[in-house]
PDB file of C-alpha atoms and ligand atoms in Angstrom:
ATOM      1  CA  MET A 304       0.129  -0.393   0.024  1.00  0.00           C
ATOM      2  CA  SER A 305       1.308   3.494  -1.032  1.00  0.00           C
ATOM      3  CA  ASN A 306       1.236   4.978   2.415  1.00  0.00           C
ATOM      4  CA  GLU A 307       2.902   7.279   4.141  1.00  0.00           C
ATOM      5  CA  TRP A 308       0.853   7.174   7.597  1.00  0.00           C
ATOM      6  CA  LEU A 309       0.209  10.178   9.860  1.00  0.00           C
ATOM      7  CA  ASP A 310       0.218   9.774  13.535  1.00  0.00           C
ATOM      8  CA  THR A 311      -3.073  10.937  15.520  1.00  0.00           C
ATOM      9  CA  ILE A 312      -4.523  11.169  18.821  1.00  0.00           C
ATOM     10  CA  VAL A 313      -7.922  10.536  19.911  1.00  0.00           C
ATOM     11  CA  VAL A 314      -8.641  13.780  21.496  1.00  0.00           C
ATOM     12  CA  ALA A 315     -12.564  13.562  22.005  1.00  0.00           C
ATOM     13  CA  ARG A 316     -14.995  10.419  21.840  1.00  0.00           C
ATOM     14  CA  HIS A 317     -18.377  10.523  21.746  1.00  0.00           C
ATOM     15  CA  ASP A 318     -21.258   7.921  20.964  1.00  0.00           C
ATOM     16  CA  ALA A 319     -23.887  10.116  18.713  1.00  0.00           C
ATOM     17  CA  THR A 320     -25.877   7.106  18.712  1.00  0.00           C
ATOM     18  CA  ALA A 321     -26.222   3.614  20.187  1.00  0.00           C
ATOM     19  CA  ARG A 322     -24.199   2.912  17.034  1.00  0.00           C
ATOM     20  CA  ILE A 323     -22.352   5.431  15.485  1.00  0.00           C
ATOM     21  CA  VAL A 324     -19.570   6.807  17.665  1.00  0.00           C
ATOM     22  CA  VAL A 325     -17.727  10.371  16.531  1.00  0.00           C
ATOM     23  CA  LEU A 326     -14.302  11.034  17.042  1.00  0.00           C
ATOM     24  CA  ASP A 327     -11.749  13.690  16.777  1.00  0.00           C
ATOM     25  CA  LEU A 328      -7.987  12.876  15.972  1.00  0.00           C
ATOM     26  CA  VAL A 329      -5.232  15.285  16.456  1.00  0.00           C
ATOM     27  CA  SER A 330      -1.583  15.593  15.619  1.00  0.00           C
ATOM     28  CA  PRO A 331       0.886  14.502  18.674  1.00  0.00           C
ATOM     29  CA  ALA A 332       2.797  17.490  18.193  1.00  0.00           C
ATOM     30  CA  GLY A 333      -0.142  19.572  18.112  1.00  0.00           C
ATOM     31  CA  ALA A 334       0.796  20.631  14.642  1.00  0.00           C
ATOM     32  CA  GLU A 335      -1.543  21.332  11.978  1.00  0.00           C
ATOM     33  CA  LEU A 336      -3.111  18.349  10.012  1.00  0.00           C
ATOM     34  CA  PRO A 337      -2.538  18.191   6.500  1.00  0.00           C
ATOM     35  CA  GLU A 338      -4.929  20.140   4.388  1.00  0.00           C
ATOM     36  CA  PHE A 339      -8.576  18.463   2.923  1.00  0.00           C
ATOM     37  CA  ALA A 340     -11.375  19.520   0.678  1.00  0.00           C
ATOM     38  CA  ALA A 341     -15.026  18.419   1.743  1.00  0.00           C
ATOM     39  CA  GLY A 342     -15.554  15.176   0.567  1.00  0.00           C
ATOM     40  CA  ALA A 343     -12.284  14.074   1.271  1.00  0.00           C
ATOM     41  CA  HIS A 344     -11.396  10.340   3.352  1.00  0.00           C
ATOM     42  CA  VAL A 345      -8.353   9.008   4.928  1.00  0.00           C
ATOM     43  CA  ASP A 346      -7.531   5.761   5.380  1.00  0.00           C
ATOM     44  CA  VAL A 347      -7.009   4.778   8.805  1.00  0.00           C
ATOM     45  CA  LEU A 348      -4.758   1.706  10.459  1.00  0.00           C
ATOM     46  CA  VAL A 349      -7.321   0.148  12.590  1.00  0.00           C
ATOM     47  CA  ASP A 350      -5.339  -2.737  13.411  1.00  0.00           C
ATOM     48  CA  GLY A 351      -1.692  -2.600  12.416  1.00  0.00           C
ATOM     49  CA  ALA A 352      -0.455  -5.965  13.563  1.00  0.00           C
ATOM     50  CA  ALA A 353      -3.297  -7.449  11.462  1.00  0.00           C
ATOM     51  CA  GLY A 354      -2.685  -4.932   8.999  1.00  0.00           C
ATOM     52  CA  LEU A 355      -6.615  -3.711   8.844  1.00  0.00           C
ATOM     53  CA  VAL A 356      -7.083  -0.788   7.408  1.00  0.00           C
ATOM     54  CA  ARG A 357     -10.502   1.298   6.705  1.00  0.00           C
ATOM     55  CA  GLN A 358     -11.613   4.330   5.023  1.00  0.00           C
ATOM     56  CA  TYR A 359     -13.587   7.122   6.758  1.00  0.00           C
ATOM     57  CA  SER A 360     -15.136  10.553   5.492  1.00  0.00           C
ATOM     58  CA  LEU A 361     -13.408  13.520   7.130  1.00  0.00           C
ATOM     59  CA  CYS A 362     -17.113  15.013   8.160  1.00  0.00           C
ATOM     60  CA  GLY A 363     -15.854  18.147  10.183  1.00  0.00           C
ATOM     61  CA  PRO A 364     -14.957  21.413   8.586  1.00  0.00           C
ATOM     62  CA  PRO A 365     -12.509  21.320   6.035  1.00  0.00           C
ATOM     63  CA  HIS A 366     -10.931  24.737   7.336  1.00  0.00           C
ATOM     64  CA  ASP A 367     -10.375  23.169  10.932  1.00  0.00           C
ATOM     65  CA  ARG A 368      -6.668  22.006  10.055  1.00  0.00           C
ATOM     66  CA  ALA A 369      -6.350  21.555  14.352  1.00  0.00           C
ATOM     67  CA  ARG A 370      -8.472  17.898  14.494  1.00  0.00           C
ATOM     68  CA  TYR A 371      -9.912  15.778  11.692  1.00  0.00           C
ATOM     69  CA  ARG A 372     -13.576  14.388  12.535  1.00  0.00           C
ATOM     70  CA  LEU A 373     -14.874  11.054  11.932  1.00  0.00           C
ATOM     71  CA  ALA A 374     -17.979   9.139  13.011  1.00  0.00           C
ATOM     72  CA  VAL A 375     -18.081   5.468  12.374  1.00  0.00           C
ATOM     73  CA  LEU A 376     -21.375   3.408  12.602  1.00  0.00           C
ATOM     74  CA  ALA A 377     -21.148  -0.227  14.270  1.00  0.00           C
ATOM     75  CA  GLU A 378     -21.490  -2.715  11.278  1.00  0.00           C
ATOM     76  CA  GLU A 379     -23.498  -5.540  11.993  1.00  0.00           C
ATOM     77  CA  ALA A 380     -21.493  -7.483   9.895  1.00  0.00           C
ATOM     78  CA  SER A 381     -17.885  -5.911  11.118  1.00  0.00           C
ATOM     79  CA  ARG A 382     -14.818  -7.659  10.281  1.00  0.00           C
ATOM     80  CA  GLY A 383     -12.985  -5.940  12.955  1.00  0.00           C
ATOM     81  CA  GLY A 384     -12.845  -2.668  11.248  1.00  0.00           C
ATOM     82  CA  SER A 385     -15.603  -0.661  12.999  1.00  0.00           C
ATOM     83  CA  LEU A 386     -15.794  -2.423  16.036  1.00  0.00           C
ATOM     84  CA  GLY A 387     -11.794  -1.542  16.388  1.00  0.00           C
ATOM     85  CA  MET A 388     -12.880   1.818  16.371  1.00  0.00           C
ATOM     86  CA  HIS A 389     -15.612   1.553  18.291  1.00  0.00           C
ATOM     87  CA  ARG A 390     -13.127   0.622  20.979  1.00  0.00           C
ATOM     88  CA  LEU A 391     -10.980   3.977  20.894  1.00  0.00           C
ATOM     89  CA  ARG A 392     -10.918   6.017  23.805  1.00  0.00           C
ATOM     90  CA  ALA A 393      -9.628   9.608  24.344  1.00  0.00           C
ATOM     91  CA  GLY A 394      -5.864   9.310  24.662  1.00  0.00           C
ATOM     92  CA  ASP A 395      -5.320   6.469  22.266  1.00  0.00           C
ATOM     93  CA  ARG A 396      -3.384   6.527  19.298  1.00  0.00           C
ATOM     94  CA  LEU A 397      -4.159   6.018  15.378  1.00  0.00           C
ATOM     95  CA  ARG A 398      -2.454   5.724  12.456  1.00  0.00           C
ATOM     96  CA  ILE A 399      -3.826   7.557   9.026  1.00  0.00           C
ATOM     97  CA  SER A 400      -3.129   8.501   5.950  1.00  0.00           C
ATOM     98  CA  ARG A 401      -3.495  11.985   4.546  1.00  0.00           C
ATOM     99  CA  PRO A 402      -6.812  12.843   2.968  1.00  0.00           C
ATOM    100  CA  ARG A 403      -7.860  11.501  -0.599  1.00  0.00           C
ATOM    101  CA  ASN A 404     -10.669  12.861  -2.364  1.00  0.00           C
ATOM    102  CA  ARG A 405     -12.519  11.587  -5.380  1.00  0.00           C
ATOM    103  CA  PHE A 406     -16.261  13.121  -4.132  1.00  0.00           C
ATOM    104  CA  GLY A 407     -14.936  16.976  -3.902  1.00  0.00           C
ATOM    105  CA  VAL A 408     -17.564  19.752  -4.357  1.00  0.00           C
ATOM    106  CA  SER A 409     -18.472  20.171  -7.864  1.00  0.00           C
ATOM    107  CA  ASP A 410     -16.518  23.943  -9.503  1.00  0.00           C
ATOM    108  CA  GLN A 411     -19.141  23.954 -12.194  1.00  0.00           C
ATOM    109  CA  ALA A 412     -22.120  23.891 -10.369  1.00  0.00           C
ATOM    110  CA  ARG A 413     -23.905  26.660  -8.760  1.00  0.00           C
ATOM    111  CA  ARG A 414     -26.690  24.643  -7.004  1.00  0.00           C
ATOM    112  CA  HIS A 415     -25.986  21.639  -4.410  1.00  0.00           C
ATOM    113  CA  LEU A 416     -27.966  18.825  -3.839  1.00  0.00           C
ATOM    114  CA  LEU A 417     -27.056  16.749  -1.113  1.00  0.00           C
ATOM    115  CA  MET A 418     -28.517  13.306  -0.306  1.00  0.00           C
ATOM    116  CA  ALA A 419     -27.369  11.579   2.622  1.00  0.00           C
ATOM    117  CA  GLY A 420     -28.368   8.305   3.548  1.00  0.00           C
ATOM    118  CA  GLY A 421     -27.767   7.345   7.672  1.00  0.00           C
ATOM    119  CA  ILE A 422     -24.305   7.757   8.123  1.00  0.00           C
ATOM    120  CA  GLY A 423     -23.649   8.620   4.305  1.00  0.00           C
ATOM    121  CA  VAL A 424     -24.222  11.921   5.735  1.00  0.00           C
ATOM    122  CA  THR A 425     -20.428  11.962   7.355  1.00  0.00           C
ATOM    123  CA  PRO A 426     -18.876  13.688   3.512  1.00  0.00           C
ATOM    124  CA  LEU A 427     -21.768  15.689   3.136  1.00  0.00           C
ATOM    125  CA  LEU A 428     -21.281  17.476   6.507  1.00  0.00           C
ATOM    126  CA  ALA A 429     -18.040  18.219   5.405  1.00  0.00           C
ATOM    127  CA  MET A 430     -19.598  19.641   1.877  1.00  0.00           C
ATOM    128  CA  ALA A 431     -22.427  21.531   3.936  1.00  0.00           C
ATOM    129  CA  HIS A 432     -19.814  23.413   5.458  1.00  0.00           C
ATOM    130  CA  GLU A 433     -17.520  23.892   2.461  1.00  0.00           C
ATOM    131  CA  LEU A 434     -20.604  25.357   0.762  1.00  0.00           C
ATOM    132  CA  GLU A 435     -22.071  27.474   3.448  1.00  0.00           C
ATOM    133  CA  ALA A 436     -17.937  29.364   3.637  1.00  0.00           C
ATOM    134  CA  ARG A 437     -18.540  29.620  -0.481  1.00  0.00           C
ATOM    135  CA  GLY A 438     -21.698  31.331   0.317  1.00  0.00           C
ATOM    136  CA  ALA A 439     -23.119  28.743  -2.306  1.00  0.00           C
ATOM    137  CA  GLU A 440     -26.586  27.371  -2.467  1.00  0.00           C
ATOM    138  CA  TYR A 441     -27.333  24.362  -1.393  1.00  0.00           C
ATOM    139  CA  THR A 442     -29.824  21.657   0.609  1.00  0.00           C
ATOM    140  CA  LEU A 443     -28.544  19.086   2.639  1.00  0.00           C
ATOM    141  CA  HIS A 444     -31.494  15.993   2.586  1.00  0.00           C
ATOM    142  CA  HIS A 445     -30.749  13.603   5.466  1.00  0.00           C
ATOM    143  CA  PHE A 446     -32.317  10.154   5.280  1.00  0.00           C
ATOM    144  CA  ALA A 447     -32.840   7.967   8.644  1.00  0.00           C
ATOM    145  CA  ARG A 448     -34.549   5.534  10.356  1.00  0.00           C
ATOM    146  CA  SER A 449     -35.019   7.758  13.239  1.00  0.00           C
ATOM    147  CA  ARG A 450     -34.250  10.321  15.316  1.00  0.00           C
ATOM    148  CA  PRO A 451     -32.542   8.136  17.773  1.00  0.00           C
ATOM    149  CA  ASP A 452     -30.289   6.725  14.704  1.00  0.00           C
ATOM    150  CA  SER A 453     -29.109  10.187  13.817  1.00  0.00           C
ATOM    151  CA  ALA A 454     -25.772  11.400  14.503  1.00  0.00           C
ATOM    152  CA  PHE A 455     -25.459  15.100  14.178  1.00  0.00           C
ATOM    153  CA  LEU A 456     -28.817  15.977  14.934  1.00  0.00           C
ATOM    154  CA  ASP A 457     -28.159  19.477  16.732  1.00  0.00           C
ATOM    155  CA  GLU A 458     -26.311  20.396  13.930  1.00  0.00           C
ATOM    156  CA  LEU A 459     -28.338  19.507  11.065  1.00  0.00           C
ATOM    157  CA  GLU A 460     -31.540  20.800  12.943  1.00  0.00           C
ATOM    158  CA  GLN A 461     -29.647  24.230  13.344  1.00  0.00           C
ATOM    159  CA  ASN A 462     -29.244  24.753   9.613  1.00  0.00           C
ATOM    160  CA  PRO A 463     -31.820  26.054   7.989  1.00  0.00           C
ATOM    161  CA  ARG A 464     -30.783  24.192   4.228  1.00  0.00           C
ATOM    162  CA  VAL A 465     -31.063  20.837   5.814  1.00  0.00           C
ATOM    163  CA  ARG A 466     -34.171  18.752   5.657  1.00  0.00           C
ATOM    164  CA  LEU A 467     -34.751  15.630   7.730  1.00  0.00           C
ATOM    165  CA  HIS A 468     -36.460  12.490   6.440  1.00  0.00           C
ATOM    166  CA  PHE A 469     -37.348   9.498   9.165  1.00  0.00           C
ATOM    167  CA  ASP A 470     -38.704   6.411   8.099  1.00  0.00           C
ATOM    168  CA  ASP A 471     -41.016   6.944  11.281  1.00  0.00           C
ATOM    169  CA  GLY A 472     -41.570  10.330  10.631  1.00  0.00           C
ATOM    170  CA  PRO A 473     -44.821  12.404   9.699  1.00  0.00           C
ATOM    171  CA  ASP A 474     -45.640  12.480   6.394  1.00  0.00           C
ATOM    172  CA  ASP A 475     -44.965  16.460   5.982  1.00  0.00           C
ATOM    173  CA  GLN A 476     -41.364  15.365   6.452  1.00  0.00           C
ATOM    174  CA  ARG A 477     -41.147  12.999   3.667  1.00  0.00           C
ATOM    175  CA  PHE A 478     -39.292  13.386   0.165  1.00  0.00           C
ATOM    176  CA  ILE A 479     -41.039  14.282  -2.714  1.00  0.00           C
ATOM    177  CA  SER A 480     -38.993  13.478  -5.338  1.00  0.00           C
ATOM    178  CA  ALA A 481     -41.469  16.213  -8.073  1.00  0.00           C
ATOM    179  CA  THR A 482     -40.092  19.050  -5.510  1.00  0.00           C
ATOM    180  CA  ASP A 483     -37.353  18.362  -3.374  1.00  0.00           C
ATOM    181  CA  LEU A 484     -34.816  16.830  -6.388  1.00  0.00           C
ATOM    182  CA  GLY A 485     -37.102  18.044  -8.897  1.00  0.00           C
ATOM    183  CA  PRO A 486     -36.631  17.948 -12.834  1.00  0.00           C
ATOM    184  CA  PRO A 487     -32.737  18.380 -14.505  1.00  0.00           C
ATOM    185  CA  ASP A 488     -31.150  21.558 -14.083  1.00  0.00           C
ATOM    186  CA  PRO A 489     -27.665  21.674 -15.822  1.00  0.00           C
ATOM    187  CA  ASP A 490     -26.443  24.447 -13.201  1.00  0.00           C
ATOM    188  CA  THR A 491     -27.169  21.893 -10.350  1.00  0.00           C
ATOM    189  CA  ALA A 492     -24.934  18.635  -9.094  1.00  0.00           C
ATOM    190  CA  ILE A 493     -26.344  16.007  -7.059  1.00  0.00           C
ATOM    191  CA  TYR A 494     -24.277  14.150  -4.354  1.00  0.00           C
ATOM    192  CA  VAL A 495     -25.458  10.785  -2.786  1.00  0.00           C
ATOM    193  CA  CYS A 496     -23.972   8.966   0.001  1.00  0.00           C
ATOM    194  CA  GLY A 497     -25.080   5.945   2.024  1.00  0.00           C
ATOM    195  CA  PRO A 498     -25.867   2.437   2.213  1.00  0.00           C
ATOM    196  CA  GLY A 499     -25.881   0.704  -1.126  1.00  0.00           C
ATOM    197  CA  GLY A 500     -29.545   0.486  -1.189  1.00  0.00           C
ATOM    198  CA  PHE A 501     -30.233   4.028  -0.567  1.00  0.00           C
ATOM    199  CA  MET A 502     -27.955   4.950  -2.967  1.00  0.00           C
ATOM    200  CA  ASP A 503     -29.037   2.838  -5.754  1.00  0.00           C
ATOM    201  CA  PHE A 504     -32.560   4.190  -5.264  1.00  0.00           C
ATOM    202  CA  VAL A 505     -31.614   8.568  -5.552  1.00  0.00           C
ATOM    203  CA  ILE A 506     -29.454   7.463  -8.059  1.00  0.00           C
ATOM    204  CA  SER A 507     -32.433   5.485 -10.028  1.00  0.00           C
ATOM    205  CA  LEU A 508     -34.822   8.298  -9.061  1.00  0.00           C
ATOM    206  CA  ALA A 509     -32.284  10.991 -10.715  1.00  0.00           C
ATOM    207  CA  LEU A 510     -31.911   9.295 -13.910  1.00  0.00           C
ATOM    208  CA  GLY A 511     -35.311   8.130 -13.992  1.00  0.00           C
ATOM    209  CA  ALA A 512     -36.143  11.838 -13.882  1.00  0.00           C
ATOM    210  CA  GLY A 513     -33.737  12.628 -16.629  1.00  0.00           C
ATOM    211  CA  TRP A 514     -30.928  14.054 -14.830  1.00  0.00           C
ATOM    212  CA  PRO A 515     -27.357  13.161 -16.921  1.00  0.00           C
ATOM    213  CA  ALA A 516     -24.993  10.893 -15.241  1.00  0.00           C
ATOM    214  CA  GLU A 517     -22.372  13.329 -14.982  1.00  0.00           C
ATOM    215  CA  ALA A 518     -24.689  15.378 -12.853  1.00  0.00           C
ATOM    216  CA  ILE A 519     -24.834  12.832  -9.822  1.00  0.00           C
ATOM    217  CA  HIS A 520     -21.559  12.088  -8.051  1.00  0.00           C
ATOM    218  CA  LYS A 521     -21.500   9.860  -5.500  1.00  0.00           C
ATOM    219  CA  GLU A 522     -19.497   7.761  -2.594  1.00  0.00           C
ATOM    220  CA  ARG A 523     -19.923   3.957  -1.788  1.00  0.00           C
ATOM    221  CA  PHE A 524     -18.345   2.718   1.600  1.00  0.00           C
ATOM    222  CA  ALA A 525     -19.137  -0.735  -0.084  1.00  0.00           C
ATOM    223  CA  PRO A 526     -18.398  -2.171  -3.528  1.00  0.00           C
ATOM    224  CA  VAL A 527     -22.065  -2.808  -5.759  1.00  0.00           C
ATOM    225  CA  GLU A 528     -20.940  -6.159  -6.203  1.00  0.00           C
ATOM    226  CA  ASP A 529     -18.601  -8.727  -4.008  1.00  0.00           C
ATOM    227  CA  ALA A 530     -14.900  -9.431  -4.962  1.00  0.00           C
ATOM    228  CA  ALA A 531     -15.786 -12.804  -7.097  1.00  0.00           C
ATOM    229  CA  ALA A 532     -17.931 -10.811  -9.469  1.00  0.00           C
ATOM    230  CA  HIS A 533     -14.831  -8.121 -10.135  1.00  0.00           C
ATOM    231  CA  THR A 534     -12.160 -11.233 -10.924  1.00  0.00           C
ATOM    232  CA  ALA A 535     -14.152 -14.069 -12.974  1.00  0.00           C
ATOM    233  CA  GLY A 536     -13.339 -14.095 -16.341  1.00  0.00           C
ATOM    234  CA  THR A 537     -11.119 -15.279 -18.736  1.00  0.00           C
ATOM    235  CA  THR A 538      -7.127 -15.194 -18.408  1.00  0.00           C
ATOM    236  CA  PHE A 539      -5.053 -12.128 -20.140  1.00  0.00           C
ATOM    237  CA  ARG A 540      -1.945 -10.601 -19.949  1.00  0.00           C
ATOM    238  CA  VAL A 541      -1.111  -7.313 -18.431  1.00  0.00           C
ATOM    239  CA  ARG A 542       1.971  -5.478 -19.733  1.00  0.00           C
ATOM    240  CA  LEU A 543       3.704  -2.357 -17.785  1.00  0.00           C
ATOM    241  CA  ALA A 544       4.797  -0.069 -20.245  1.00  0.00           C
ATOM    242  CA  LYS A 545       7.552   1.873 -17.720  1.00  0.00           C
ATOM    243  CA  THR A 546       8.818  -2.104 -17.266  1.00  0.00           C
ATOM    244  CA  GLY A 547       8.295  -3.893 -19.816  1.00  0.00           C
ATOM    245  CA  GLY A 548       6.915  -6.443 -17.477  1.00  0.00           C
ATOM    246  CA  GLU A 549       4.102  -8.799 -18.125  1.00  0.00           C
ATOM    247  CA  TYR A 550       2.067 -10.779 -15.655  1.00  0.00           C
ATOM    248  CA  GLU A 551      -0.897 -13.233 -16.325  1.00  0.00           C
ATOM    249  CA  VAL A 552      -4.159 -12.424 -14.581  1.00  0.00           C
ATOM    250  CA  LYS A 553      -6.216 -15.655 -14.513  1.00  0.00           C
ATOM    251  CA  ASP A 554      -9.767 -16.326 -13.696  1.00  0.00           C
ATOM    252  CA  GLY A 555     -10.383 -15.363 -10.109  1.00  0.00           C
ATOM    253  CA  GLU A 556      -7.835 -13.041  -9.816  1.00  0.00           C
ATOM    254  CA  SER A 557      -7.414  -9.357  -9.719  1.00  0.00           C
ATOM    255  CA  VAL A 558      -5.149  -7.456 -11.995  1.00  0.00           C
ATOM    256  CA  LEU A 559      -3.808  -5.574  -8.544  1.00  0.00           C
ATOM    257  CA  ASP A 560      -3.201  -9.013  -6.636  1.00  0.00           C
ATOM    258  CA  VAL A 561      -1.282 -10.210  -9.646  1.00  0.00           C
ATOM    259  CA  LEU A 562       0.933  -7.048  -9.805  1.00  0.00           C
ATOM    260  CA  LEU A 563       1.493  -6.885  -5.967  1.00  0.00           C
ATOM    261  CA  ALA A 564       2.534 -10.486  -6.285  1.00  0.00           C
ATOM    262  CA  GLY A 565       4.820 -10.089  -8.552  1.00  0.00           C
ATOM    263  CA  GLY A 566       6.423  -7.494  -6.422  1.00  0.00           C
ATOM    264  CA  VAL A 567       5.244  -4.222  -8.675  1.00  0.00           C
ATOM    265  CA  ASP A 568       5.083  -1.407  -6.717  1.00  0.00           C
ATOM    266  CA  ALA A 569       1.599  -0.530  -7.712  1.00  0.00           C
ATOM    267  CA  PRO A 570      -0.980   2.448  -6.003  1.00  0.00           C
ATOM    268  CA  TYR A 571      -3.997   0.662  -4.043  1.00  0.00           C
ATOM    269  CA  SER A 572      -6.261   1.415  -0.977  1.00  0.00           C
ATOM    270  CA  CYS A 573      -9.336  -0.536  -0.361  1.00  0.00           C
ATOM    271  CA  GLN A 574      -9.298  -3.022  -3.090  1.00  0.00           C
ATOM    272  CA  GLN A 575     -12.686  -2.999  -3.137  1.00  0.00           C
ATOM    273  CA  GLY A 576     -13.406  -0.758  -6.097  1.00  0.00           C
ATOM    274  CA  ILE A 577     -14.646   2.183  -4.058  1.00  0.00           C
ATOM    275  CA  CYS A 578     -11.713   4.239  -3.040  1.00  0.00           C
ATOM    276  CA  GLY A 579     -10.025   5.070  -6.393  1.00  0.00           C
ATOM    277  CA  GLU A 580      -6.649   4.801  -5.106  1.00  0.00           C
ATOM    278  CA  CYS A 581      -5.549   2.335  -7.692  1.00  0.00           C
ATOM    279  CA  ILE A 582      -6.581   3.943 -10.943  1.00  0.00           C
ATOM    280  CA  VAL A 583      -4.123   3.369 -13.614  1.00  0.00           C
ATOM    281  CA  ARG A 584      -4.043   4.766 -17.178  1.00  0.00           C
ATOM    282  CA  VAL A 585      -4.703   2.145 -20.067  1.00  0.00           C
ATOM    283  CA  LEU A 586      -2.214   2.798 -23.095  1.00  0.00           C
ATOM    284  CA  ALA A 587      -3.498  -0.396 -24.958  1.00  0.00           C
ATOM    285  CA  GLY A 588      -6.126  -3.344 -25.366  1.00  0.00           C
ATOM    286  CA  GLU A 589     -10.066  -2.983 -24.418  1.00  0.00           C
ATOM    287  CA  PRO A 590     -10.648  -3.154 -20.415  1.00  0.00           C
ATOM    288  CA  ASP A 591     -13.620  -4.543 -19.067  1.00  0.00           C
ATOM    289  CA  HIS A 592     -14.639  -2.081 -16.306  1.00  0.00           C
ATOM    290  CA  ARG A 593     -16.397  -3.703 -13.349  1.00  0.00           C
ATOM    291  CA  ASP A 594     -15.707  -0.936 -10.962  1.00  0.00           C
ATOM    292  CA  ASP A 595     -18.770   2.035  -9.688  1.00  0.00           C
ATOM    293  CA  ILE A 596     -16.266   4.912  -9.464  1.00  0.00           C
ATOM    294  CA  LEU A 597     -15.095   5.846 -13.069  1.00  0.00           C
ATOM    295  CA  THR A 598     -17.717   8.194 -14.792  1.00  0.00           C
ATOM    296  CA  ASP A 599     -17.958   7.499 -18.633  1.00  0.00           C
ATOM    297  CA  ARG A 600     -15.185  10.706 -19.334  1.00  0.00           C
ATOM    298  CA  GLU A 601     -12.700   8.746 -17.063  1.00  0.00           C
ATOM    299  CA  ARG A 602     -13.155   5.190 -18.943  1.00  0.00           C
ATOM    300  CA  ALA A 603     -12.993   7.196 -22.145  1.00  0.00           C
ATOM    301  CA  ASP A 604      -9.977   8.948 -21.060  1.00  0.00           C
ATOM    302  CA  GLY A 605      -8.119   5.606 -20.401  1.00  0.00           C
ATOM    303  CA  MET A 606      -8.512   5.226 -16.569  1.00  0.00           C
ATOM    304  CA  PHE A 607      -8.658   1.843 -15.057  1.00  0.00           C
ATOM    305  CA  THR A 608      -9.166   0.224 -11.699  1.00  0.00           C
ATOM    306  CA  THR A 609      -6.387  -2.540 -11.193  1.00  0.00           C
ATOM    307  CA  CYS A 610      -8.588  -3.865  -7.946  1.00  0.00           C
ATOM    308  CA  SER A 611     -11.642  -4.337  -9.667  1.00  0.00           C
ATOM    309  CA  SER A 612     -11.562  -4.226 -13.460  1.00  0.00           C
ATOM    310  CA  ARG A 613     -10.352  -6.999 -15.793  1.00  0.00           C
ATOM    311  CA  ALA A 614      -9.672  -6.707 -20.045  1.00  0.00           C
ATOM    312  CA  HIS A 615     -11.844  -7.675 -22.755  1.00  0.00           C
ATOM    313  CA  SER A 616      -8.610  -8.106 -24.959  1.00  0.00           C
ATOM    314  CA  PRO A 617      -5.986 -10.627 -24.969  1.00  0.00           C
ATOM    315  CA  ILE A 618      -3.546  -8.127 -23.474  1.00  0.00           C
ATOM    316  CA  LEU A 619      -3.909  -4.395 -21.269  1.00  0.00           C
ATOM    317  CA  GLU A 620      -0.867  -2.317 -21.603  1.00  0.00           C
ATOM    318  CA  LEU A 621      -0.821   0.061 -18.463  1.00  0.00           C
ATOM    319  CA  ASP A 622       0.862   3.371 -17.549  1.00  0.00           C
ATOM    320  CA  LEU A 623       3.173   1.848 -14.751  1.00  0.00           C
TER     321      LEU A 623
HETATM  322  S1  LIG B1558      -7.973   0.049  -4.490  1.00  0.00           S
HETATM  323 FE1  LIG B1558      -9.742   1.179  -4.019  1.00  0.00          FE
HETATM  324  S2  LIG B1558     -10.927   1.166  -5.588  1.00  0.00           S
HETATM  325 FE2  LIG B1558      -9.185  -0.082  -6.156  1.00  0.00          FE
END
């Protein structure tokens, strides 16, 4: 993994809901933390001995370089990541990566529609801070099962640009797509983050209403398909333009796995097709894109995710 780890200390911790813990991290030396833009996430080394790394969005104001804020939902099917984060206490040390961002605020749009499902509010909260600072026009729709399931409720309720939608709430707070989403508007960008089912619903609603895919910015916490769907397929070869090395990628293997096994210093992080850290350029051959992060334009520009995509052609040449 191409990570330079930063040491931080948990300076504050509180249970925002029964299942969501909020952690504030600072530099042990009291120094400023690296700059970030709204929508960014960090890799967190949850368990160094086990090599357990997870990605969490930064949800505090981007202008606050004194501390990073993370909010972590205890996953029912946790494989150690979220439970490890919930065990942290004030004073504990935590290693994180520098912030990365593939989910930033659009510079082209004049209006911004933020759609947050549950814990998906985290990057969108940072965006709300940034949009507020820019004086931009935005609305944040926050969807949750109930008030007790909602983190940051005080902050959300104080913001007149926020609309809250609870599954168990009264009818007058229901989301009405005809007015809350509305018809396509070339000056508006939509941002979606949350559980897979929520995201699929919002995205299909927007596409069905005629919004172009380029207007919809999304960040997933989990892959749409399992790893097997990413790696199943016929054997092909990968050629690295910079070294001339060639590697065979068989059914059940990812390009990234094969490159790492071959000692190649390829970039990566999540290995699940959601972070974008492994993106490289294809120089020749026909990619079989299986990620859910690259836009059509990025694919047309030759971008390729080594952790989750394959090749239709017998050989794929990468800019590595
Ligand atoms: S390593 Fe995260 S998308 Fe490939």
